[in-house]
Structures are given as C-alpha cells and as structure tokens.
Tab-separated table of C-alpha atoms and ligand atoms in Angstrom:
chain	number	residue	atom	x	y	z
L	1	UNK	CA	178.986	81.809	147.179
L	2	UNK	CA	177.262	83.725	150.299
L	3	UNK	CA	177.991	82.351	153.115
L	4	UNK	CA	174.160	82.195	155.054
L	5	UNK	CA	172.933	80.958	157.902
L	6	UNK	CA	174.441	78.984	160.459
L	7	UNK	CA	172.648	75.199	159.931
L	8	UNK	CA	174.737	73.206	162.092
L	9	UNK	CA	177.459	73.365	164.866
L	10	UNK	CA	179.540	69.968	165.657
L	11	UNK	CA	181.749	69.215	167.356
L	12	UNK	CA	184.493	70.017	164.338
L	13	UNK	CA	183.106	71.468	162.317
L	14	UNK	CA	180.002	74.068	160.945
L	15	UNK	CA	177.666	74.206	158.117
L	16	UNK	CA	175.909	76.509	156.674
L	17	UNK	CA	173.383	77.798	153.995
L	18	UNK	CA	174.170	79.556	150.848
L	19	UNK	CA	172.123	80.753	147.563
L	20	UNK	CA	171.981	77.609	146.776
L	21	UNK	CA	169.592	75.582	148.143
L	22	UNK	CA	171.173	72.559	146.520
L	23	UNK	CA	175.345	73.097	148.667
L	24	UNK	CA	176.637	73.862	152.018
L	25	UNK	CA	179.549	75.466	153.294
L	26	UNK	CA	181.135	73.925	155.997
L	27	UNK	CA	183.563	75.361	158.519
L	28	UNK	CA	186.792	73.419	160.203
L	29	UNK	CA	187.093	74.123	163.262
L	30	UNK	CA	190.060	73.750	165.556
L	31	UNK	CA	188.064	71.558	168.814
L	32	UNK	CA	188.975	68.816	169.519
L	33	UNK	CA	186.674	66.116	171.041
L	34	UNK	CA	187.139	62.518	172.375
L	35	UNK	CA	184.669	59.896	174.193
L	36	UNK	CA	181.895	61.497	173.085
L	37	UNK	CA	182.345	64.461	174.160
L	38	UNK	CA	183.591	63.819	177.443
L	39	UNK	CA	186.951	65.412	176.272
L	40	UNK	CA	187.696	68.389	175.193
L	41	UNK	CA	190.082	71.067	173.467
L	42	UNK	CA	192.345	72.784	170.743
L	43	UNK	CA	194.386	71.917	168.703
L	44	UNK	CA	195.821	74.745	167.501
L	45	UNK	CA	195.638	74.805	163.893
L	46	UNK	CA	193.267	71.237	162.595
L	47	UNK	CA	191.234	73.186	161.189
L	48	UNK	CA	192.957	74.645	158.409
L	49	UNK	CA	194.697	71.242	158.222
L	50	UNK	CA	191.612	68.905	157.985
L	51	UNK	CA	189.882	71.017	155.402
L	52	UNK	CA	192.687	71.150	152.949
L	53	UNK	CA	193.632	67.347	153.733
L	54	UNK	CA	189.431	65.927	153.406
L	55	UNK	CA	189.582	68.137	149.871
L	56	UNK	CA	192.862	66.599	147.992
L	57	UNK	CA	191.929	62.892	150.047
L	58	UNK	CA	188.388	62.994	148.368
L	59	UNK	CA	189.034	64.604	144.802
L	60	UNK	CA	191.360	61.975	144.920
L	61	UNK	CA	188.849	59.339	145.469
L	62	UNK	CA	186.889	61.327	143.504
L	63	UNK	CA	189.586	60.563	140.177
L	64	UNK	CA	189.744	57.163	141.261
L	65	UNK	CA	185.630	56.390	140.653
L	66	UNK	CA	184.182	57.060	144.143
L	67	UNK	CA	181.876	60.392	144.378
L	68	UNK	CA	181.686	62.030	147.428
L	69	UNK	CA	180.458	65.764	148.267
L	70	UNK	CA	183.445	67.664	146.670
L	71	UNK	CA	182.182	70.782	145.289
L	72	UNK	CA	185.015	73.180	145.890
L	73	UNK	CA	187.612	75.783	148.515
L	74	UNK	CA	186.731	78.487	150.151
L	75	UNK	CA	189.545	79.698	151.252
L	76	UNK	CA	191.503	77.498	153.653
L	77	UNK	CA	188.887	76.806	156.729
L	78	UNK	CA	185.597	76.567	154.499
L	79	UNK	CA	184.307	74.401	151.824
L	80	UNK	CA	181.387	74.337	149.400
L	81	UNK	CA	179.248	70.509	149.815
L	82	UNK	CA	176.552	69.185	148.556
L	83	UNK	CA	173.732	69.381	150.687
L	84	UNK	CA	172.850	65.522	151.375
L	85	UNK	CA	170.891	63.053	154.244
L	86	UNK	CA	173.953	62.046	156.018
L	87	UNK	CA	173.010	58.504	157.041
L	88	UNK	CA	173.738	57.887	160.066
L	89	UNK	CA	176.773	54.905	159.966
L	90	UNK	CA	180.113	54.794	161.434
L	91	UNK	CA	181.631	52.848	158.554
L	92	UNK	CA	184.827	51.262	160.451
L	93	UNK	CA	187.380	49.983	157.329
L	94	UNK	CA	190.856	48.049	159.325
L	95	UNK	CA	193.566	47.251	157.643
L	96	UNK	CA	195.606	46.755	160.964
L	97	UNK	CA	194.850	46.506	164.741
L	98	UNK	CA	194.217	49.000	166.433
L	99	UNK	CA	191.970	51.439	169.018
L	100	UNK	CA	188.705	49.794	169.720
L	101	UNK	CA	189.631	46.196	167.746
L	102	UNK	CA	192.173	46.042	169.676
L	103	UNK	CA	190.132	46.671	173.300
L	104	UNK	CA	187.339	44.502	171.903
L	105	UNK	CA	188.890	41.361	171.182
L	106	UNK	CA	191.614	41.919	173.704
L	107	UNK	CA	194.944	41.396	171.237
L	108	UNK	CA	197.235	44.437	170.653
L	109	UNK	CA	198.295	47.476	168.141
L	110	UNK	CA	199.596	46.826	164.727
L	111	UNK	CA	198.725	43.120	164.525
L	112	UNK	CA	198.010	43.342	160.579
L	113	UNK	CA	195.761	41.574	158.663
L	114	UNK	CA	195.352	39.241	155.647
L	115	UNK	CA	192.983	41.294	154.512
L	116	UNK	CA	190.315	44.695	155.350
L	117	UNK	CA	187.097	44.466	157.951
L	118	UNK	CA	184.069	46.375	157.649
L	119	UNK	CA	182.269	47.142	160.253
L	120	UNK	CA	179.162	49.899	161.376
L	121	UNK	CA	178.660	52.181	163.821
L	122	UNK	CA	175.135	53.370	165.186
L	123	UNK	CA	175.994	57.149	165.191
L	124	UNK	CA	174.146	58.820	167.266
L	125	UNK	CA	176.029	60.169	170.320
L	126	UNK	CA	172.605	59.875	172.821
L	127	UNK	CA	173.982	55.570	172.834
L	128	UNK	CA	177.892	56.633	172.300
L	129	UNK	CA	177.671	55.482	168.800
L	130	UNK	CA	176.397	51.762	169.552
L	131	UNK	CA	178.565	48.803	167.096
L	132	UNK	CA	175.660	47.876	164.689
L	133	UNK	CA	174.999	44.769	161.718
L	134	UNK	CA	173.667	45.812	158.645
L	135	UNK	CA	170.859	43.792	159.808
L	136	UNK	CA	170.681	46.126	162.834
L	137	UNK	CA	171.370	49.247	160.217
L	138	UNK	CA	167.848	48.044	158.612
L	139	UNK	CA	165.975	46.786	161.083
L	140	UNK	CA	166.339	50.852	161.882
L	141	UNK	CA	165.608	51.730	158.972
L	142	UNK	CA	168.666	53.756	158.755
L	143	UNK	CA	169.785	52.331	155.240
L	144	UNK	CA	168.206	50.634	151.645
L	145	UNK	CA	170.233	46.716	151.531
L	146	UNK	CA	171.282	48.562	148.916
L	147	UNK	CA	172.836	51.480	149.752
L	148	UNK	CA	174.560	49.155	152.508
L	149	UNK	CA	175.430	47.136	149.741
L	150	UNK	CA	176.993	50.308	147.961
L	151	UNK	CA	179.296	52.209	150.834
L	152	UNK	CA	181.179	48.520	151.889
L	153	UNK	CA	181.751	48.718	147.829
L	154	UNK	CA	183.115	52.494	148.110
L	155	UNK	CA	184.473	52.263	152.132
L	156	UNK	CA	186.512	48.815	150.723
L	157	UNK	CA	187.446	51.011	147.005
L	158	UNK	CA	188.565	54.776	149.083
L	159	UNK	CA	190.670	51.725	151.403
L	160	UNK	CA	192.739	50.687	148.938
L	161	UNK	CA	193.694	53.845	147.131
L	162	UNK	CA	193.984	55.289	150.753
L	163	UNK	CA	196.053	52.507	151.775
L	164	UNK	CA	198.000	53.633	148.003
L	165	UNK	CA	198.418	57.749	148.882
L	166	UNK	CA	199.610	56.850	152.300
L	167	UNK	CA	201.700	54.343	151.365
L	168	UNK	CA	203.926	56.395	148.973
L	169	UNK	CA	204.302	59.381	151.719
L	170	UNK	CA	206.289	56.199	153.998
L	171	UNK	CA	202.885	56.197	156.068
L	172	UNK	CA	200.732	53.635	157.253
L	173	UNK	CA	197.301	53.488	157.317
L	174	UNK	CA	196.202	51.338	159.711
L	175	UNK	CA	192.140	52.051	159.734
L	176	UNK	CA	189.895	55.046	159.429
L	177	UNK	CA	185.781	56.088	159.799
L	178	UNK	CA	183.286	57.104	156.610
L	179	UNK	CA	180.764	58.630	156.589
L	180	UNK	CA	178.277	59.309	154.052
L	181	UNK	CA	174.767	60.502	151.909
L	182	UNK	CA	172.161	61.270	149.550
L	183	UNK	CA	171.740	63.350	147.519
L	184	UNK	CA	168.487	64.381	147.441
L	185	UNK	CA	167.870	62.430	144.141
L	186	UNK	CA	168.490	59.412	146.495
L	187	UNK	CA	172.249	58.977	145.251
L	188	UNK	CA	174.704	57.602	147.208
L	189	UNK	CA	177.535	60.381	148.384
L	190	UNK	CA	181.057	60.202	150.514
L	191	UNK	CA	180.373	62.960	152.564
L	192	UNK	CA	181.839	64.354	156.755
L	193	UNK	CA	186.145	64.249	155.744
L	194	UNK	CA	189.313	62.112	155.934
L	195	UNK	CA	191.930	63.419	158.138
L	196	UNK	CA	193.899	63.407	161.012
L	197	UNK	CA	190.699	63.049	163.122
L	198	UNK	CA	189.304	60.166	161.751
L	199	UNK	CA	191.794	57.347	160.289
L	200	UNK	CA	194.792	56.791	162.473
L	201	UNK	CA	197.740	56.992	160.014
L	202	UNK	CA	201.557	55.386	160.976
L	203	UNK	CA	205.313	56.220	160.028
L	204	UNK	CA	205.772	53.337	158.505
L	205	UNK	CA	209.125	53.403	159.596
L	206	UNK	CA	208.286	53.721	162.936
L	207	UNK	CA	205.421	53.321	163.938
L	208	UNK	CA	205.320	57.492	165.410
L	209	UNK	CA	201.680	58.002	165.309
L	210	UNK	CA	200.320	61.068	163.332
L	211	UNK	CA	196.958	61.457	164.476
L	212	UNK	CA	194.094	61.917	166.594
L	213	UNK	CA	195.423	59.206	169.400
L	214	UNK	CA	197.899	61.441	170.563
L	215	UNK	CA	195.678	63.824	171.962
L	216	UNK	CA	193.186	61.065	172.924
L	217	UNK	CA	195.513	59.391	174.419
L	218	UNK	CA	197.466	62.598	175.959
L	219	UNK	CA	200.947	61.235	173.869
L	220	UNK	CA	201.522	64.961	173.503
L	221	UNK	CA	202.395	66.761	170.264
L	222	UNK	CA	199.813	66.793	168.753
L	223	UNK	CA	200.207	69.801	166.694
L	224	UNK	CA	203.352	69.239	165.473
L	225	UNK	CA	202.076	65.106	163.978
L	226	UNK	CA	199.068	67.360	162.505
L	227	UNK	CA	201.920	69.676	160.146
L	228	UNK	CA	203.856	66.382	159.951
L	229	UNK	CA	201.315	64.155	158.572
L	230	UNK	CA	199.539	67.281	155.904
L	231	UNK	CA	203.811	68.180	154.682
L	232	UNK	CA	203.621	64.798	153.659
L	233	UNK	CA	200.573	64.618	152.029
L	234	UNK	CA	201.575	68.357	150.123
L	235	UNK	CA	205.260	66.727	149.388
L	236	UNK	CA	202.679	63.745	147.334
L	237	UNK	CA	200.302	65.969	146.593
L	238	UNK	CA	201.523	65.770	142.618
L	239	UNK	CA	200.020	62.111	142.868
L	240	UNK	CA	197.019	64.002	143.463
L	241	UNK	CA	196.286	66.710	141.859
F	1	TMP	P1	187.916	53.090	167.289
F	1	TMP	O1	189.759	51.936	167.149
F	1	TMP	O2	187.872	54.594	168.161
F	1	TMP	O3	186.521	52.253	167.609
F	1	TMP	O4	188.562	53.798	166.288
F	1	TMP	C1	187.822	53.130	164.688
F	1	TMP	C2	188.556	54.463	163.575
F	1	TMP	O5	187.507	55.264	163.814
F	1	TMP	C3	190.056	56.097	163.750
F	1	TMP	O6	190.464	55.740	162.817
F	1	TMP	C4	189.493	56.609	163.868
F	1	TMP	C5	187.692	56.902	163.651
F	1	TMP	N1	186.756	57.715	164.983
F	1	TMP	C6	186.465	58.671	164.406
F	1	TMP	O7	186.826	59.214	163.723
F	1	TMP	N2	185.478	58.755	165.341
F	1	TMP	C7	184.840	58.593	166.279
F	1	TMP	O8	183.963	59.004	166.759
F	1	TMP	C8	185.473	57.319	167.354
F	1	TMP	C9	184.963	56.055	168.030
F	1	TMP	C10	186.920	56.548	165.542
C-alpha cells in the first residue's frame, strides 16, 4: 500500500491518501491535547500504544459482530482503514461516574451505575463539542433516525465486550467515547480510535487511573500509565487473537 498525500491533521492523528480511493492510512502521533486544544503536550510512546491497542480492540469487536473501519496495521504507528465520512457525533458510554458527568450533575466520581448511560456531543471544535440529544442530532441533519438506532446498538455492544475484556485485565472500563462513520454505500461502521486517550480505565484493585486523565489533570506518570495499560492488554491478547 502506497502512502500518498496528507489529507488531514487532527490533534492526535494524521490521515493520508493511498493508491486505493476507498482506503486511507491513519498515522498516530505522540501529541496530546485537552480542553478543546487549550492544553497541549506530548506523551512519549502514545502514538504506537494507541495504534496497537485500538487495532487489537477493533479486531475483538469485529469478531463479536461490530463492524469497524479497520483494514490492517502497517507498522507501529500506521494503520490502513476504510475511507468513511465521519458522523459528527461523539458517542459517550458510561458505567461509572467521572469527568463531565460528575461535574455536570454534582456527584462524586466512582459511583457504579445500575445500567450504562449513553450521550451524544456534536463534534464541532468551534462550539467546543456541545452536549446534544437525538432530536437535536436529527434536527441538525447529523444522522438519520435509523443511523442513531444503529449507533446506540453498536455502542452498548462495544461496552459489553470491552467491559468484559478489561475486567479480565484487572481494569474497570469507567467510560469511553466512540465515533462512527459511513462507508461509500452508507453502511455505518465504528471509526476513529479506542485507546487510553478516549477511555477512562481504572485499575480494578487500586483505582489508579491508567488513561489520559493523568495528562488532563497533571497527575504525573502519564507515559508509565500508558505503558502499564498496554502491558495489561498484551498479557490478555490471547483473548483477542
Ligand atoms: P467526559 O467525562 O470529559 O465527558 O469524557 C467522557 C469520555 O470521553 C472519557 O472517557 C474521555 C473521552 N473523551 C474523548 O475521547 N474526547 C474528548 O474530547 C473528551 C472531552 C472526552
């Protein structure tokens, strides 16, 4: 596969064309941002970790019937994906209170919910990704009613599978953000990434944060935490292969 022109540079990844119009190459960077780009930094080794982890988790999800954009890993930081049009919704699933949920609703972090929650943000940097509901998404023409139903079904299926996988690694899946895209024929597939940048992952025994909150909140030990969560995943890769 030939890496062609750079089409796009995001906060954590670059996207390149290939010789196949239906395929792109995603290249993961060590750059990290938070608070809609206000805070900037580097997490050494993150690009390679997020690439490997996201691909492993997407392979697991594919095997459980959730379609994804993944085609195949090229090398440590580069992956071939199907070209999609991203649906501009950040789909957030939560099992335990944390982050903006705790802040917005005035509760402490760490409350285990009786059932998972789902919410949507309108993916729009200029507006700082405002929280919206399904009616707003329809009104704004971001997705059809059928697509929203599909997205919810896949998001809860992803939660079931990832929660179980991480539990086997001694890790609690607190919450995560997904993005979906449309293939040329309109099929909705899981896109973007699933990594410590986009999930809250807490050690089940100690509660230690093994995710990007270490960077967001200046907790220290961010690079070590990324390596630790990657080691946990690697030790359980057999469950995925
Ligand atoms: P929140 O509690 O800040 O709303 O975050 C919920 C989840 O979404 C958490 O796992 C981190 C992830 N997330 C992203 O992937 N990108 C973002 O821009 C934000 C704000 C959160």
